[in-house]
């Protein structure tokens, strides 16, 4: 059994944006010695998220609108209140939005390729950018 | 170490329905050579979801009502707008509901059986049916 | 390859509370023979949840308020209605809140330590306490 660890850092440009990282993950898997197994991808952050969905401009706008509807940025969150928190980023909304989406993905590798359906893409949601974000990837399996 | 891959296809009957797939997953695990390890279950779709919860008729109705409250089907989503999208299924709500629930499960196998609590069942939510849905399962571990 | 299984039980004190279980998980990983691999943590319950986020008193209050906003406890859920359900705990809200947060975590182990970012903590949300809750942990990898 082989375990292959790597990480990479992405720079985001907007406060809230969704990036397609499928190609990056495919390249990491091709560099690994694993042909059949698991790829585990974790963000090392509390205000960004990883998930699988379709990457379409219209749908990305809908996702942003949906997250804004679910968690208002300007509600009186205690995490944003200097009397209760030493957080200077005013990013309670980003923490709560990250809860909904999740911080990791566990994907199957078969024949050296990540297993995805026709419309599935590996997406990273920046929720409090712009910032540098580190993803750690562990690939686990047999050659 | 053994890696066992399989998939199956389910036909759903309603636009939005929750199915109990626990028995199907138990059968797949029994067919595999793994007694101690992980079962990773992924949908290959962007408008259905997998999760663990109780399977009770009253609670399933509550789940459907909850998803409808969280994501209105008829809000003016861009993904449903022919000026912005070539999607002809008008299913933005299904994509957004899938984000909340997740597309995969990672379960423990011990003594040849999936580890579940008393009320836990393995559930698949169809969010844009009726359709045929493919689940891919990877079982990973030692005999 | 080594597979190490264990479980522990936590007693919660409030109906809705978030606990930091990072230290407990670190101790379990140190007791295991695995230095490089995966730690899979599952609750065996349908009304509590596991997730990763920052552990800060102000933010925990925000999380509780957010869950209460997302899922009203006193909406007329069928799961709480004796005409439709034999559930005597009136906990439909807890089931629905658990759906949003998820019931398991898959974490990386490297150099004998769980891989977490600076602000990341392993959190358990009790959603229908006070109760005893069992977590099952499977550690999987090479020494």
PDB file of C-alpha atoms in Angstrom, chain B residues 8-22 24-25 41-45 47-55 60 63-64 67 101-105 121-136, chain C residues 99:
ATOM      1  CA  UNK B   8     -25.192   0.161  -9.241  1.00  0.00           C
ATOM      2  CA  UNK B   9     -28.005   2.129 -10.774  1.00  0.00           C
ATOM      3  CA  UNK B  10     -31.292   2.996  -9.081  1.00  0.00           C
ATOM      4  CA  UNK B  11     -34.446   4.261 -10.745  1.00  0.00           C
ATOM      5  CA  UNK B  12     -36.253   6.977  -8.850  1.00  0.00           C
ATOM      6  CA  UNK B  13     -39.970   7.724  -9.213  1.00  0.00           C
ATOM      7  CA  UNK B  14     -40.614  11.212  -7.875  1.00  0.00           C
ATOM      8  CA  UNK B  15     -38.955  14.578  -8.466  1.00  0.00           C
ATOM      9  CA  UNK B  16     -37.887  14.694  -4.825  1.00  0.00           C
ATOM     10  CA  UNK B  17     -37.694  11.476  -2.826  1.00  0.00           C
ATOM     11  CA  UNK B  18     -35.507   9.849  -0.187  1.00  0.00           C
ATOM     12  CA  UNK B  19     -34.654   6.132  -0.511  1.00  0.00           C
ATOM     13  CA  UNK B  20     -33.174   3.809   2.087  1.00  0.00           C
ATOM     14  CA  UNK B  21     -30.208   2.086   0.398  1.00  0.00           C
ATOM     15  CA  UNK B  22     -28.833   0.436   3.558  1.00  0.00           C
ATOM     16  CA  UNK B  24     -28.106  -2.611  -0.977  1.00  0.00           C
ATOM     17  CA  UNK B  25     -24.903  -1.331   0.602  1.00  0.00           C
ATOM     18  CA  UNK B  41     -20.024   5.686  -1.633  1.00  0.00           C
ATOM     19  CA  UNK B  42     -20.241   8.472  -4.243  1.00  0.00           C
ATOM     20  CA  UNK B  43     -23.087   9.560  -6.454  1.00  0.00           C
ATOM     21  CA  UNK B  44     -21.958  10.387  -9.987  1.00  0.00           C
ATOM     22  CA  UNK B  45     -24.518  13.210 -10.213  1.00  0.00           C
ATOM     23  CA  UNK B  47     -28.589  16.814  -8.322  1.00  0.00           C
ATOM     24  CA  UNK B  48     -28.833  13.905  -5.941  1.00  0.00           C
ATOM     25  CA  UNK B  49     -27.294  13.415  -2.508  1.00  0.00           C
ATOM     26  CA  UNK B  50     -26.226  10.830   0.056  1.00  0.00           C
ATOM     27  CA  UNK B  51     -26.534  11.164   3.811  1.00  0.00           C
ATOM     28  CA  UNK B  52     -27.146   9.286   7.042  1.00  0.00           C
ATOM     29  CA  UNK B  53     -30.289   9.763   9.090  1.00  0.00           C
ATOM     30  CA  UNK B  54     -33.373   7.966  10.369  1.00  0.00           C
ATOM     31  CA  UNK B  55     -35.768   6.516   7.772  1.00  0.00           C
ATOM     32  CA  UNK B  60     -38.990  12.117   5.325  1.00  0.00           C
ATOM     33  CA  UNK B  63     -36.969  16.665   5.173  1.00  0.00           C
ATOM     34  CA  UNK B  64     -38.751  17.421   1.888  1.00  0.00           C
ATOM     35  CA  UNK B  67     -35.451  21.432   1.559  1.00  0.00           C
ATOM     36  CA  UNK B 101     -26.650  17.407   1.825  1.00  0.00           C
ATOM     37  CA  UNK B 102     -23.412  16.269   0.205  1.00  0.00           C
ATOM     38  CA  UNK B 103     -22.559  13.790  -2.530  1.00  0.00           C
ATOM     39  CA  UNK B 104     -20.662  11.053  -0.710  1.00  0.00           C
ATOM     40  CA  UNK B 105     -20.421   8.940   2.447  1.00  0.00           C
ATOM     41  CA  UNK B 121     -29.759   4.395   7.754  1.00  0.00           C
ATOM     42  CA  UNK B 122     -27.904   5.106   4.508  1.00  0.00           C
ATOM     43  CA  UNK B 123     -30.158   7.426   2.508  1.00  0.00           C
ATOM     44  CA  UNK B 124     -30.142   8.715  -1.060  1.00  0.00           C
ATOM     45  CA  UNK B 125     -32.032  11.906  -1.868  1.00  0.00           C
ATOM     46  CA  UNK B 126     -33.270  12.248  -5.427  1.00  0.00           C
ATOM     47  CA  UNK B 127     -33.670  15.982  -6.001  1.00  0.00           C
ATOM     48  CA  UNK B 128     -34.478  16.143  -9.729  1.00  0.00           C
ATOM     49  CA  UNK B 129     -36.171  12.864 -10.639  1.00  0.00           C
ATOM     50  CA  UNK B 130     -37.530  10.667 -11.818  1.00  0.00           C
ATOM     51  CA  UNK B 131     -34.212   9.471 -13.251  1.00  0.00           C
ATOM     52  CA  UNK B 132     -31.707   6.642 -13.235  1.00  0.00           C
ATOM     53  CA  UNK B 133     -28.936   7.325 -10.716  1.00  0.00           C
ATOM     54  CA  UNK B 134     -25.568   5.601 -10.503  1.00  0.00           C
ATOM     55  CA  UNK B 135     -23.731   5.101  -7.239  1.00  0.00           C
ATOM     56  CA  UNK B 136     -20.099   4.038  -7.227  1.00  0.00           C
TER      57      UNK B 136
ATOM     58  CA  UNK C  99     -28.408  16.952   7.935  1.00  0.00           C
TER      59      UNK C  99
END
